[in-house]
Structure formats: C-alpha cells, structure tokens
CSV table of C-alpha atoms in Angstrom, one decimal:
chain,number,residue,atom,x,y,z
A,1,UNK,CA,-0.1,0.0,-0.1
A,2,UNK,CA,1.6,3.5,-1.0
A,3,UNK,CA,0.2,7.0,0.0
A,4,UNK,CA,1.5,10.0,-2.3
A,5,UNK,CA,1.2,12.9,0.1
A,6,UNK,CA,2.7,15.5,-2.3
A,7,UNK,CA,5.5,15.8,-4.7
A,8,UNK,CA,7.7,15.7,-2.1
A,9,UNK,CA,6.8,13.1,0.5
A,10,UNK,CA,5.2,9.4,0.0
A,11,UNK,CA,4.6,6.5,2.6
A,12,UNK,CA,4.5,2.9,1.6
A,13,UNK,CA,3.5,0.0,3.6
A,14,UNK,CA,4.9,-3.7,2.7
A,15,UNK,CA,3.8,-6.9,4.5
A,16,UNK,CA,4.2,-10.5,3.4
A,17,UNK,CA,4.4,-13.7,4.9
A,18,UNK,CA,3.4,-17.5,4.0
A,19,UNK,CA,3.1,-20.3,6.7
A,20,UNK,CA,4.7,-23.6,5.2
A,21,UNK,CA,5.0,-27.3,6.3
A,22,UNK,CA,7.0,-29.7,4.6
A,23,UNK,CA,8.8,-33.1,5.0
A,24,UNK,CA,12.5,-33.5,5.3
A,25,UNK,CA,15.0,-36.3,5.3
A,26,UNK,CA,18.5,-36.8,6.6
A,27,UNK,CA,21.7,-38.0,5.3
A,28,UNK,CA,22.3,-42.0,5.4
A,29,UNK,CA,24.6,-44.7,4.5
A,30,UNK,CA,25.5,-45.6,1.0
A,31,UNK,CA,24.7,-49.1,1.9
A,32,UNK,CA,21.2,-48.1,2.5
A,33,UNK,CA,20.7,-46.8,-1.0
A,34,UNK,CA,22.1,-49.8,-2.5
A,35,UNK,CA,20.0,-52.3,-0.3
A,36,UNK,CA,16.6,-50.3,-1.1
A,37,UNK,CA,17.6,-50.0,-4.7
A,38,UNK,CA,16.5,-46.2,-4.3
A,39,UNK,CA,18.6,-43.2,-4.0
A,40,UNK,CA,15.8,-41.2,-2.6
A,41,UNK,CA,15.5,-43.6,0.3
A,42,UNK,CA,14.3,-41.7,3.6
A,43,UNK,CA,14.5,-43.5,6.9
A,44,UNK,CA,12.3,-40.9,8.8
A,45,UNK,CA,8.9,-42.2,7.6
A,46,UNK,CA,6.9,-45.1,8.5
A,47,UNK,CA,3.1,-46.5,8.1
A,48,UNK,CA,0.8,-45.4,10.7
A,49,UNK,CA,-2.9,-46.2,10.5
A,50,UNK,CA,-2.6,-47.0,6.6
A,51,UNK,CA,-0.9,-43.7,6.3
A,52,UNK,CA,2.7,-42.6,5.9
A,53,UNK,CA,4.0,-40.4,8.7
A,54,UNK,CA,7.6,-38.4,8.8
A,55,UNK,CA,9.2,-38.2,11.9
A,56,UNK,CA,11.0,-34.9,10.4
A,57,UNK,CA,8.9,-32.1,9.5
A,58,UNK,CA,9.7,-28.6,9.2
A,59,UNK,CA,7.1,-26.0,10.3
A,60,UNK,CA,7.9,-22.2,9.1
A,61,UNK,CA,6.4,-18.7,9.1
A,62,UNK,CA,8.1,-15.5,8.5
A,63,UNK,CA,5.5,-12.7,8.7
A,64,UNK,CA,7.3,-9.3,7.9
A,65,UNK,CA,6.0,-5.6,7.8
A,66,UNK,CA,8.1,-2.9,6.5
A,67,UNK,CA,7.0,1.0,6.7
A,68,UNK,CA,8.9,3.3,4.1
A,69,UNK,CA,9.0,7.1,3.9
A,70,UNK,CA,10.5,8.8,0.8
A,71,UNK,CA,11.4,12.5,0.8
A,72,UNK,CA,12.7,14.5,-2.4
A,73,UNK,CA,13.4,17.8,-0.8
A,74,UNK,CA,14.8,19.1,-4.1
A,75,UNK,CA,15.6,17.7,-7.5
A,76,UNK,CA,18.6,15.4,-7.2
A,77,UNK,CA,18.2,14.5,-3.7
A,78,UNK,CA,16.3,11.6,-2.2
A,79,UNK,CA,16.1,10.5,1.6
A,80,UNK,CA,14.4,7.2,2.0
A,81,UNK,CA,13.9,5.9,5.5
A,82,UNK,CA,12.5,2.5,6.6
A,83,UNK,CA,11.4,0.8,9.5
A,84,UNK,CA,10.9,-3.1,9.6
A,85,UNK,CA,9.6,-6.0,11.7
A,86,UNK,CA,10.2,-9.4,11.1
A,87,UNK,CA,9.1,-12.5,13.2
A,88,UNK,CA,10.5,-15.9,12.3
A,89,UNK,CA,8.8,-19.0,13.5
A,90,UNK,CA,10.7,-22.2,12.8
A,91,UNK,CA,10.5,-25.8,14.1
A,92,UNK,CA,11.9,-29.1,13.0
A,93,UNK,CA,10.7,-32.2,14.4
A,94,UNK,CA,12.4,-35.4,15.2
A,95,UNK,CA,12.4,-38.5,17.1
A,96,UNK,CA,13.9,-38.6,20.7
A,97,UNK,CA,14.2,-41.4,22.9
A,98,UNK,CA,15.4,-42.3,26.5
A,99,UNK,CA,17.1,-45.5,27.9
A,100,UNK,CA,15.6,-47.6,24.8
A,101,UNK,CA,16.8,-48.9,21.3
A,102,UNK,CA,17.6,-46.6,18.7
A,103,UNK,CA,14.5,-46.4,16.5
A,104,UNK,CA,16.0,-45.2,13.4
A,105,UNK,CA,16.0,-48.0,10.7
A,106,UNK,CA,19.3,-47.1,9.2
A,107,UNK,CA,21.2,-47.2,12.6
A,108,UNK,CA,24.6,-48.7,11.7
A,109,UNK,CA,23.8,-51.4,14.2
A,110,UNK,CA,20.7,-52.7,12.0
A,111,UNK,CA,22.9,-52.7,8.8
A,112,UNK,CA,24.5,-56.1,7.3
A,113,UNK,CA,28.2,-54.2,7.0
A,114,UNK,CA,27.9,-54.1,11.1
A,115,UNK,CA,27.7,-58.0,10.9
A,116,UNK,CA,30.8,-59.0,8.5
A,117,UNK,CA,32.4,-61.1,11.0
A,118,UNK,CA,29.3,-63.4,11.2
A,119,UNK,CA,28.0,-63.8,7.5
A,120,UNK,CA,24.9,-65.9,8.7
A,121,UNK,CA,23.6,-62.7,10.7
A,122,UNK,CA,24.7,-60.4,8.0
A,123,UNK,CA,22.5,-62.5,5.4
A,124,UNK,CA,19.5,-62.3,7.6
A,125,UNK,CA,19.9,-58.5,7.9
A,126,UNK,CA,20.3,-58.3,4.1
A,127,UNK,CA,16.8,-60.3,3.7
A,128,UNK,CA,15.0,-58.0,6.2
A,129,UNK,CA,16.6,-55.1,4.2
A,130,UNK,CA,15.6,-56.3,0.9
A,131,UNK,CA,12.3,-58.4,1.6
A,132,UNK,CA,8.8,-57.3,0.4
A,133,UNK,CA,7.9,-56.2,4.0
A,134,UNK,CA,9.1,-52.5,4.6
A,135,UNK,CA,8.4,-52.2,8.1
A,136,UNK,CA,12.0,-53.4,8.9
A,137,UNK,CA,13.7,-50.3,6.5
A,138,UNK,CA,10.9,-47.8,7.5
A,139,UNK,CA,10.1,-46.2,10.9
A,140,UNK,CA,8.1,-48.7,13.0
A,141,UNK,CA,5.4,-46.3,14.4
A,142,UNK,CA,3.3,-49.0,15.8
A,143,UNK,CA,6.2,-50.7,17.7
A,144,UNK,CA,7.0,-47.2,19.4
A,145,UNK,CA,3.3,-46.7,20.4
A,146,UNK,CA,3.4,-50.1,21.9
A,147,UNK,CA,6.4,-49.7,24.0
A,148,UNK,CA,5.1,-46.3,25.5
A,149,UNK,CA,1.8,-48.1,26.3
A,150,UNK,CA,3.6,-50.9,28.3
A,151,UNK,CA,5.6,-48.1,30.1
A,152,UNK,CA,2.3,-46.5,31.0
A,153,UNK,CA,1.0,-49.6,32.5
A,154,UNK,CA,4.0,-49.5,34.6
A,155,UNK,CA,3.5,-45.9,35.7
A,156,UNK,CA,6.6,-44.9,33.7
A,157,UNK,CA,6.8,-42.0,31.2
A,158,UNK,CA,7.6,-42.4,27.2
A,159,UNK,CA,10.6,-44.0,26.0
A,160,UNK,CA,10.0,-42.5,22.6
A,161,UNK,CA,8.6,-38.9,21.6
A,162,UNK,CA,8.4,-36.5,18.8
A,163,UNK,CA,10.0,-33.1,19.6
A,164,UNK,CA,10.1,-29.8,17.9
A,165,UNK,CA,13.5,-28.0,17.9
A,166,UNK,CA,12.7,-24.3,17.7
A,167,UNK,CA,14.7,-21.6,16.1
A,168,UNK,CA,12.5,-18.2,16.2
A,169,UNK,CA,13.8,-14.7,15.4
A,170,UNK,CA,12.0,-11.5,16.3
A,171,UNK,CA,14.0,-8.3,14.7
A,172,UNK,CA,13.6,-4.6,14.3
A,173,UNK,CA,15.4,-2.6,11.9
A,174,UNK,CA,15.9,1.0,11.1
A,175,UNK,CA,17.6,2.3,8.1
A,176,UNK,CA,17.9,5.6,6.3
A,177,UNK,CA,19.3,6.2,3.0
A,178,UNK,CA,20.4,9.7,1.4
A,179,UNK,CA,21.2,9.9,-2.2
A,180,UNK,CA,22.5,13.5,-3.6
A,181,UNK,CA,23.6,14.7,-7.2
A,182,UNK,CA,25.8,17.1,-6.3
A,183,UNK,CA,27.2,18.0,-9.9
A,184,UNK,CA,26.7,16.3,-13.5
A,185,UNK,CA,29.7,14.2,-12.5
A,186,UNK,CA,29.4,13.6,-8.5
A,187,UNK,CA,27.1,12.0,-6.6
A,188,UNK,CA,26.9,11.5,-2.8
A,189,UNK,CA,25.4,8.6,-1.0
A,190,UNK,CA,25.1,7.8,2.6
A,191,UNK,CA,23.3,6.1,5.3
A,192,UNK,CA,22.8,4.8,9.0
A,193,UNK,CA,21.0,1.8,10.3
A,194,UNK,CA,20.3,0.1,13.5
A,195,UNK,CA,18.8,-3.3,14.2
A,196,UNK,CA,17.8,-5.3,17.4
A,197,UNK,CA,17.3,-9.2,17.0
A,198,UNK,CA,16.2,-11.6,19.4
A,199,UNK,CA,16.8,-15.3,18.6
A,200,UNK,CA,15.1,-18.0,20.8
A,201,UNK,CA,16.2,-21.6,20.6
A,202,UNK,CA,14.5,-24.2,22.7
A,203,UNK,CA,12.7,-27.7,22.4
A,204,UNK,CA,9.1,-28.7,23.1
A,205,UNK,CA,7.3,-31.8,23.0
A,206,UNK,CA,5.2,-32.4,19.9
A,207,UNK,CA,3.8,-35.8,20.2
A,208,UNK,CA,4.4,-38.0,23.5
A,209,UNK,CA,3.3,-41.2,21.2
A,210,UNK,CA,0.7,-42.7,23.4
A,211,UNK,CA,2.6,-42.1,26.7
A,212,UNK,CA,1.9,-39.7,29.6
A,213,UNK,CA,4.8,-37.9,30.0
A,214,UNK,CA,8.4,-37.1,29.2
A,215,UNK,CA,11.3,-36.8,31.7
A,216,UNK,CA,13.5,-34.0,31.4
A,217,UNK,CA,16.8,-35.6,31.9
A,218,UNK,CA,20.2,-35.3,30.0
A,219,UNK,CA,20.8,-39.1,29.5
A,220,UNK,CA,24.3,-38.4,28.0
A,221,UNK,CA,25.2,-36.7,31.5
A,222,UNK,CA,23.3,-39.6,33.3
A,223,UNK,CA,25.5,-42.1,31.6
A,224,UNK,CA,28.9,-40.3,32.1
A,225,UNK,CA,28.4,-38.9,35.4
A,226,UNK,CA,26.5,-41.4,37.3
A,227,UNK,CA,28.0,-40.3,40.7
A,228,UNK,CA,26.7,-36.9,40.4
A,229,UNK,CA,22.8,-37.2,39.6
A,230,UNK,CA,22.5,-33.2,39.5
A,231,UNK,CA,24.6,-33.2,36.2
A,232,UNK,CA,21.6,-35.0,34.6
A,233,UNK,CA,19.5,-32.2,35.5
A,234,UNK,CA,18.6,-30.1,32.3
A,235,UNK,CA,16.9,-27.4,34.7
A,236,UNK,CA,18.1,-27.5,38.4
A,237,UNK,CA,15.5,-24.7,38.8
A,238,UNK,CA,12.9,-27.5,38.1
A,239,UNK,CA,14.5,-30.7,38.8
A,240,UNK,CA,13.0,-34.2,37.8
A,241,UNK,CA,10.6,-32.5,35.9
A,242,UNK,CA,8.2,-34.1,33.7
A,243,UNK,CA,6.8,-32.6,30.6
A,244,UNK,CA,3.6,-32.9,28.3
A,245,UNK,CA,2.9,-31.6,24.8
A,246,UNK,CA,4.0,-28.4,24.0
A,247,UNK,CA,6.0,-27.9,27.2
A,248,UNK,CA,9.7,-26.7,26.6
A,249,UNK,CA,12.5,-28.8,27.9
A,250,UNK,CA,16.2,-29.8,27.3
A,251,UNK,CA,17.1,-26.3,26.7
A,252,UNK,CA,15.8,-22.8,26.6
A,253,UNK,CA,18.1,-19.6,25.8
A,254,UNK,CA,18.1,-16.4,23.7
A,255,UNK,CA,20.9,-14.8,21.9
A,256,UNK,CA,20.1,-10.9,22.0
A,257,UNK,CA,21.9,-8.8,19.3
A,258,UNK,CA,22.1,-5.3,18.8
A,259,UNK,CA,23.7,-3.5,16.0
A,260,UNK,CA,24.5,0.2,14.3
A,261,UNK,CA,26.5,1.2,11.1
A,262,UNK,CA,27.3,4.2,9.2
A,263,UNK,CA,28.3,4.4,5.6
A,264,UNK,CA,29.2,7.1,2.9
A,265,UNK,CA,30.1,6.6,-0.6
A,266,UNK,CA,31.2,9.0,-3.3
A,267,UNK,CA,31.0,8.2,-7.3
A,268,UNK,CA,32.2,10.4,-10.2
A,269,UNK,CA,31.4,9.8,-13.7
A,270,UNK,CA,33.2,11.0,-16.7
A,271,UNK,CA,33.4,10.3,-20.5
A,272,UNK,CA,35.8,7.5,-20.2
A,273,UNK,CA,36.2,7.0,-16.5
A,274,UNK,CA,33.8,6.0,-13.4
A,275,UNK,CA,35.3,6.4,-10.1
A,276,UNK,CA,33.5,5.6,-6.6
A,277,UNK,CA,34.9,5.0,-3.0
A,278,UNK,CA,33.5,4.8,0.3
A,279,UNK,CA,34.0,3.9,3.9
A,280,UNK,CA,31.7,2.1,6.8
A,281,UNK,CA,31.8,1.7,10.3
A,282,UNK,CA,29.6,-0.6,12.5
A,283,UNK,CA,29.0,-1.8,16.0
A,284,UNK,CA,27.9,-5.2,17.1
A,285,UNK,CA,26.8,-6.8,20.5
A,286,UNK,CA,25.3,-10.0,21.5
A,287,UNK,CA,24.7,-11.6,24.9
A,288,UNK,CA,23.1,-14.7,25.7
A,289,UNK,CA,20.4,-15.4,28.3
A,290,UNK,CA,19.4,-18.6,29.8
A,291,UNK,CA,16.1,-19.8,31.1
A,292,UNK,CA,17.2,-23.4,32.4
A,293,UNK,CA,19.9,-24.0,35.0
A,294,UNK,CA,22.0,-26.6,33.7
A,295,UNK,CA,23.3,-29.3,35.8
A,296,UNK,CA,26.6,-29.5,33.7
A,297,UNK,CA,27.1,-25.7,34.2
A,298,UNK,CA,25.0,-24.7,37.1
A,299,UNK,CA,26.7,-21.4,37.6
A,300,UNK,CA,26.8,-20.3,34.0
A,301,UNK,CA,23.6,-21.3,32.4
A,302,UNK,CA,20.9,-19.3,33.9
A,303,UNK,CA,20.1,-15.7,33.3
A,304,UNK,CA,22.3,-13.0,31.3
A,305,UNK,CA,25.5,-13.9,30.4
A,306,UNK,CA,28.6,-11.6,29.5
A,307,UNK,CA,28.1,-8.9,26.7
A,308,UNK,CA,30.5,-9.3,23.6
A,309,UNK,CA,31.1,-5.9,21.7
A,310,UNK,CA,32.7,-5.3,18.4
A,311,UNK,CA,33.8,-2.2,16.3
A,312,UNK,CA,34.3,-2.9,12.7
A,313,UNK,CA,35.3,-0.7,9.8
A,314,UNK,CA,35.5,-0.9,5.7
A,315,UNK,CA,36.4,0.8,2.9
A,316,UNK,CA,36.1,0.2,-0.5
A,317,UNK,CA,36.9,1.7,-4.0
A,318,UNK,CA,36.0,1.0,-8.0
A,319,UNK,CA,37.1,2.0,-11.2
A,320,UNK,CA,35.6,1.7,-14.5
A,321,UNK,CA,37.3,2.4,-17.6
A,322,UNK,CA,35.2,2.7,-20.7
A,323,UNK,CA,37.1,1.6,-24.1
A,324,UNK,CA,33.9,2.6,-26.1
A,325,UNK,CA,30.4,2.4,-25.7
A,326,UNK,CA,30.3,-1.5,-25.6
A,327,UNK,CA,33.6,-2.7,-23.8
A,328,UNK,CA,34.8,-1.7,-20.4
A,329,UNK,CA,37.2,-2.7,-17.8
A,330,UNK,CA,36.0,-2.7,-14.3
A,331,UNK,CA,37.8,-3.2,-10.9
A,332,UNK,CA,36.8,-3.4,-7.3
A,333,UNK,CA,38.7,-3.2,-4.1
A,334,UNK,CA,37.9,-3.9,-0.3
A,335,UNK,CA,39.4,-3.9,3.0
A,336,UNK,CA,37.7,-4.3,6.4
A,337,UNK,CA,36.8,-6.4,9.3
A,338,UNK,CA,33.7,-8.3,10.5
A,339,UNK,CA,32.6,-9.3,13.6
A,340,UNK,CA,32.3,-13.2,14.2
A,341,UNK,CA,28.8,-14.6,14.3
A,342,UNK,CA,27.2,-15.2,17.2
A,343,UNK,CA,26.5,-19.1,16.2
A,344,UNK,CA,30.5,-19.3,16.0
A,345,UNK,CA,31.0,-17.4,19.1
A,346,UNK,CA,29.5,-19.8,21.6
A,347,UNK,CA,31.0,-23.2,22.8
A,348,UNK,CA,27.7,-25.4,23.7
A,349,UNK,CA,25.3,-22.4,24.1
A,350,UNK,CA,22.4,-24.9,24.9
A,351,UNK,CA,24.2,-25.7,28.2
A,352,UNK,CA,26.2,-22.5,29.3
A,353,UNK,CA,27.6,-19.1,28.3
A,354,UNK,CA,31.1,-19.9,27.1
A,355,UNK,CA,32.6,-18.2,24.3
A,356,UNK,CA,35.7,-19.5,22.5
A,357,UNK,CA,39.0,-18.1,23.3
A,358,UNK,CA,40.7,-15.6,21.1
A,359,UNK,CA,37.0,-14.1,19.8
A,360,UNK,CA,38.1,-11.3,17.5
A,361,UNK,CA,36.8,-9.6,14.3
A,362,UNK,CA,37.8,-11.2,11.0
A,363,UNK,CA,40.0,-9.3,8.6
A,364,UNK,CA,38.8,-9.5,4.9
A,365,UNK,CA,40.9,-8.0,1.8
A,366,UNK,CA,39.1,-8.6,-1.4
A,367,UNK,CA,39.8,-7.5,-5.1
A,368,UNK,CA,38.4,-8.2,-8.5
A,369,UNK,CA,39.0,-7.1,-12.0
A,370,UNK,CA,36.4,-7.7,-15.0
A,371,UNK,CA,36.2,-7.2,-18.7
A,372,UNK,CA,32.6,-6.4,-19.8
A,373,UNK,CA,31.0,-6.4,-23.3
A,374,UNK,CA,27.4,-5.5,-24.6
A,375,UNK,CA,26.9,-5.9,-28.2
A,376,UNK,CA,23.4,-6.1,-29.8
A,377,UNK,CA,22.9,-10.1,-29.4
A,378,UNK,CA,25.9,-10.9,-27.4
A,379,UNK,CA,26.8,-9.6,-23.7
A,380,UNK,CA,29.2,-11.0,-21.3
A,381,UNK,CA,31.8,-10.7,-18.6
A,382,UNK,CA,34.7,-12.1,-17.5
A,383,UNK,CA,36.1,-11.6,-13.7
A,384,UNK,CA,39.0,-12.6,-11.9
A,385,UNK,CA,38.8,-12.4,-8.0
A,386,UNK,CA,40.9,-12.8,-5.1
A,387,UNK,CA,39.7,-12.9,-1.4
A,388,UNK,CA,42.0,-13.0,1.6
A,389,UNK,CA,40.2,-13.6,5.0
A,390,UNK,CA,42.2,-13.6,8.2
A,391,UNK,CA,41.5,-14.2,12.0
A,392,UNK,CA,38.3,-16.2,11.3
A,393,UNK,CA,36.2,-17.9,13.8
A,394,UNK,CA,34.5,-21.4,13.0
A,395,UNK,CA,32.3,-24.0,15.0
A,396,UNK,CA,30.9,-27.2,14.1
A,397,UNK,CA,28.7,-29.4,16.1
A,398,UNK,CA,28.5,-33.3,15.8
A,399,UNK,CA,28.1,-36.5,17.2
A,400,UNK,CA,31.3,-38.2,18.0
A,401,UNK,CA,31.0,-41.9,17.9
A,402,UNK,CA,34.4,-42.7,19.5
A,403,UNK,CA,33.2,-40.5,22.6
A,404,UNK,CA,29.6,-41.4,22.1
A,405,UNK,CA,28.4,-37.9,22.8
A,406,UNK,CA,27.7,-34.7,21.1
A,407,UNK,CA,31.0,-32.3,20.5
A,408,UNK,CA,31.4,-28.7,19.6
A,409,UNK,CA,34.6,-28.4,17.4
A,410,UNK,CA,35.9,-24.8,17.5
A,411,UNK,CA,38.7,-23.0,15.0
A,412,UNK,CA,40.3,-19.7,15.9
A,413,UNK,CA,42.7,-17.7,13.7
A,414,UNK,CA,41.1,-19.3,10.5
A,415,UNK,CA,43.0,-18.0,7.5
A,416,UNK,CA,41.3,-18.8,4.1
A,417,UNK,CA,42.0,-17.5,0.5
A,418,UNK,CA,39.3,-17.9,-2.2
A,419,UNK,CA,40.4,-17.1,-5.9
A,420,UNK,CA,39.5,-17.9,-9.6
A,421,UNK,CA,37.7,-16.9,-12.5
A,422,UNK,CA,34.1,-16.3,-13.2
A,423,UNK,CA,32.5,-16.1,-16.6
A,424,UNK,CA,29.0,-15.0,-17.6
A,425,UNK,CA,27.7,-15.1,-21.2
A,426,UNK,CA,24.0,-14.3,-22.8
A,427,UNK,CA,23.6,-14.5,-26.5
A,428,UNK,CA,20.3,-13.4,-28.1
A,429,UNK,CA,18.9,-15.9,-30.7
A,430,UNK,CA,15.7,-14.3,-31.4
A,431,UNK,CA,13.6,-11.3,-30.1
A,432,UNK,CA,12.1,-13.8,-27.7
A,433,UNK,CA,14.7,-16.2,-27.2
A,434,UNK,CA,18.1,-15.8,-25.3
A,435,UNK,CA,20.5,-18.5,-24.0
A,436,UNK,CA,22.6,-17.8,-21.3
A,437,UNK,CA,25.7,-19.6,-19.5
A,438,UNK,CA,27.9,-19.1,-16.5
A,439,UNK,CA,30.9,-20.8,-15.5
A,440,UNK,CA,33.4,-20.6,-12.5
A,441,UNK,CA,36.8,-22.1,-11.7
A,442,UNK,CA,38.3,-21.4,-8.3
A,443,UNK,CA,40.7,-22.5,-5.6
A,444,UNK,CA,39.4,-22.3,-1.9
A,445,UNK,CA,41.6,-22.7,0.6
A,446,UNK,CA,42.5,-23.0,4.3
A,447,UNK,CA,46.3,-21.2,4.3
A,448,UNK,CA,47.2,-22.2,8.1
A,449,UNK,CA,46.6,-24.7,10.9
A,450,UNK,CA,43.9,-22.8,12.9
A,451,UNK,CA,44.0,-23.3,16.7
C-alpha cells in the first residue's frame, strides 16, 4: 500500500508472510541406498494407520512488515527511511528416545555391514532390508506406541517422543539512505542503520506417542557422570521435571543482538572513467540469556551472560574504464573487518554461557577485475577475483562416535583464501529467445593450521 502525500513525500507499507509445512529427510549410508535400490531412500517415515507419517517435518512462518517514507526535498536529492519488523517461526521435528533402542532403521547396528564377521547374521539383515515387507527399513510407529503403552502400565513415562526444535527470531530494523546528485559528475550516497534481534532456541514436546509424560533428563550426562545425579538435570531450578505436549524442555535460551552502522560513498562519472570510493563503520553486540540452570554448568547457564562487543570498519573503491560504448574494464577493492557470528562465538550455548578463546573480528581483503562487453545480441563478463580472510572463527557441532556424545569443535585464527575466474555469457537468438551460460573455476583454501 502506498500513499503519495505530495510531490515531495510518500509513504509505503509492505507486508508479507506465508506459513509452510514440509517433510524432510536426513543423510544416511550408501549401503542403505544400495540395499533399497533407491537413491531417494528416506529413513524418517513409516506407516501409521495405513498412512505415511514422517518424523522429520519443518514448519515455518516469516511474517514481515516494512514501513517506508520517501522524501525528495529538491531535484537530485532523495532520502529513503524505513522501519521493518520481522518475526520468524521455525520448528524442525525429530524422534527422541530415552533408555531405549535406537528407533532409526538406518542405525549402523541394523545394517548387514555391521555383522561382516558373522555371515549368517549379515545375510539375515540383508534379507530384512531387501524383503517385500518395508517395516524393517522404515520407522515402525506401531512398535514405538506399544513400548510407550507398556511403560504407562508400569507408571513410567514415554520412552519415545517426537520433539520440535525451535529456532525463532524477532527483529527490528531502522535504515535511512541519502542520495544526492551534487553535480553532473559527482554523486554522494550515505546512510545509517540500527537493528535489534532476539533469537530464541528451545525444544518442545510435539507428540508423546501414546505416553503420559517425558522426563527432562540429559541421558548423556546421566551415563557419563553416574556419581553426580545433578549433572543429568537439564534445569536445576525444576529438578526431575515431567513435561507434556508443548512444554519446553532440554534447553531454552535467547541470543540478544544489537547493531548499528554508518556508511558514506562518493561516485564520479566522466566520459571515459567512473570512480567510486566509500567507507563504513559498524557496531555489533550480543549476549546469551539462559532460562534453564543446567546441571553441567549450574553457575554459568541461567540468566544473562557476558556482553560481547565489536567495532568494525571497511573501505572500498572501484574504477571503470570505458574503452567505447560497448567494452569496458572494471576493478573493485575492499578492506575491512567483520564481527564473528554469534553462532560461531559460543561453545555449547544450549548448556552454558561460554565463548571460544581469542574471539576477534575477521579481517577481509578482497579485489576483482572484470572485462565486460555488450553488443546487440551478445554480452558477457569475465571476472578474476581474490579474497583473503584472516582471524576467522568457525564452530561445528556433531556426534562423536568414539566418545559417544555430542561435541563442539571450534577453530580460531582461521586464514582462508578464495581465488578464481568467473564467466557469464548471454546470446540473443531471437527477439523472444536468449541463451545464457555461466562458469566458474576457483581454488578455495585454508592457508594455515587454525588453533
């Protein structure tokens, strides 16, 4: 919706958002694809009541509202100011289990290769995987319900549930951009912005699968530290908690982030040359806020944690040389710093408020040079690029089979170099048919041994 107040002022309101729900799959072994004869094999679904049911579903909704004010105080000057609110709802479901057999049909102990030393058992599992009945190679929902039903008869909670892993965001953004044409050759652009984002991470019970409740324990801590039962508590403020459908459990924390930036750019236009240069400065700050006092970090998990602040800068320049009206050379250069992502900064944020050591802004130097042509039917560009990134931070979370637990693997002082050549071509065969092609060859390397 847009309202033009007068020749100088106009206001526009934009809103959009579409809820989605989709099934998903997960990685599996090449052996499973071979046994099923299906490269699209998905182990996450099974039959229930004569219908397919997938344990892994994604539900997402991203409503967004943007309000813009456009002001043209005089010819050649435009001020565009906007405020936006974005709310993101994202939930990914999965099966969870406690003190029970792994329900996933592609668990490595259910594969023939695990029994290579015993050919008879390996042959039995091969027959189960390749037989007419697909109940072995797909989720057995009836079995999960039956186990939970037997637990209920003994006064126990569910051994199997379907959980939702939530990753929600609420963000506000304010931006204003100024564009001024000072002379026929000189233009000035500048702007400022501020933002606030609250990212919420937690789990809820989606389906108890016929059971009465779920016990909120950390089964890995319970196994690793049997002498200290407090370490198995996901929330010492609510010990031995029993949760039901839609209750939060496991972990519950926010990452609150604020930021601001300023930028300025000048551009010159001449008959043969175009020049531009600019600079930017930014501020980033984030903080973890925990809503559970985890037994593995009782003094460092609940409440607001330490604040981490970064000031960054950047400078860029570009030049274009116009050989003629159809051919030109263009070069760009950039040098600046970038704050580490909050995702990479925290070690085990589900449990505690710890960040990796040597947390610094990343240093980036980048440049490229291009040759561009634009003829009536044929146009294209060839670009060579080089980017050097130093003092980077990376974090990977994974399940360690040797340690039989989830791990966080962090790298600091990462030095990477990206370099290569890109080509883009477009040829107009007829007035209504155009053929386009793109190609890239590059080398992307880690240049050191990160700590």
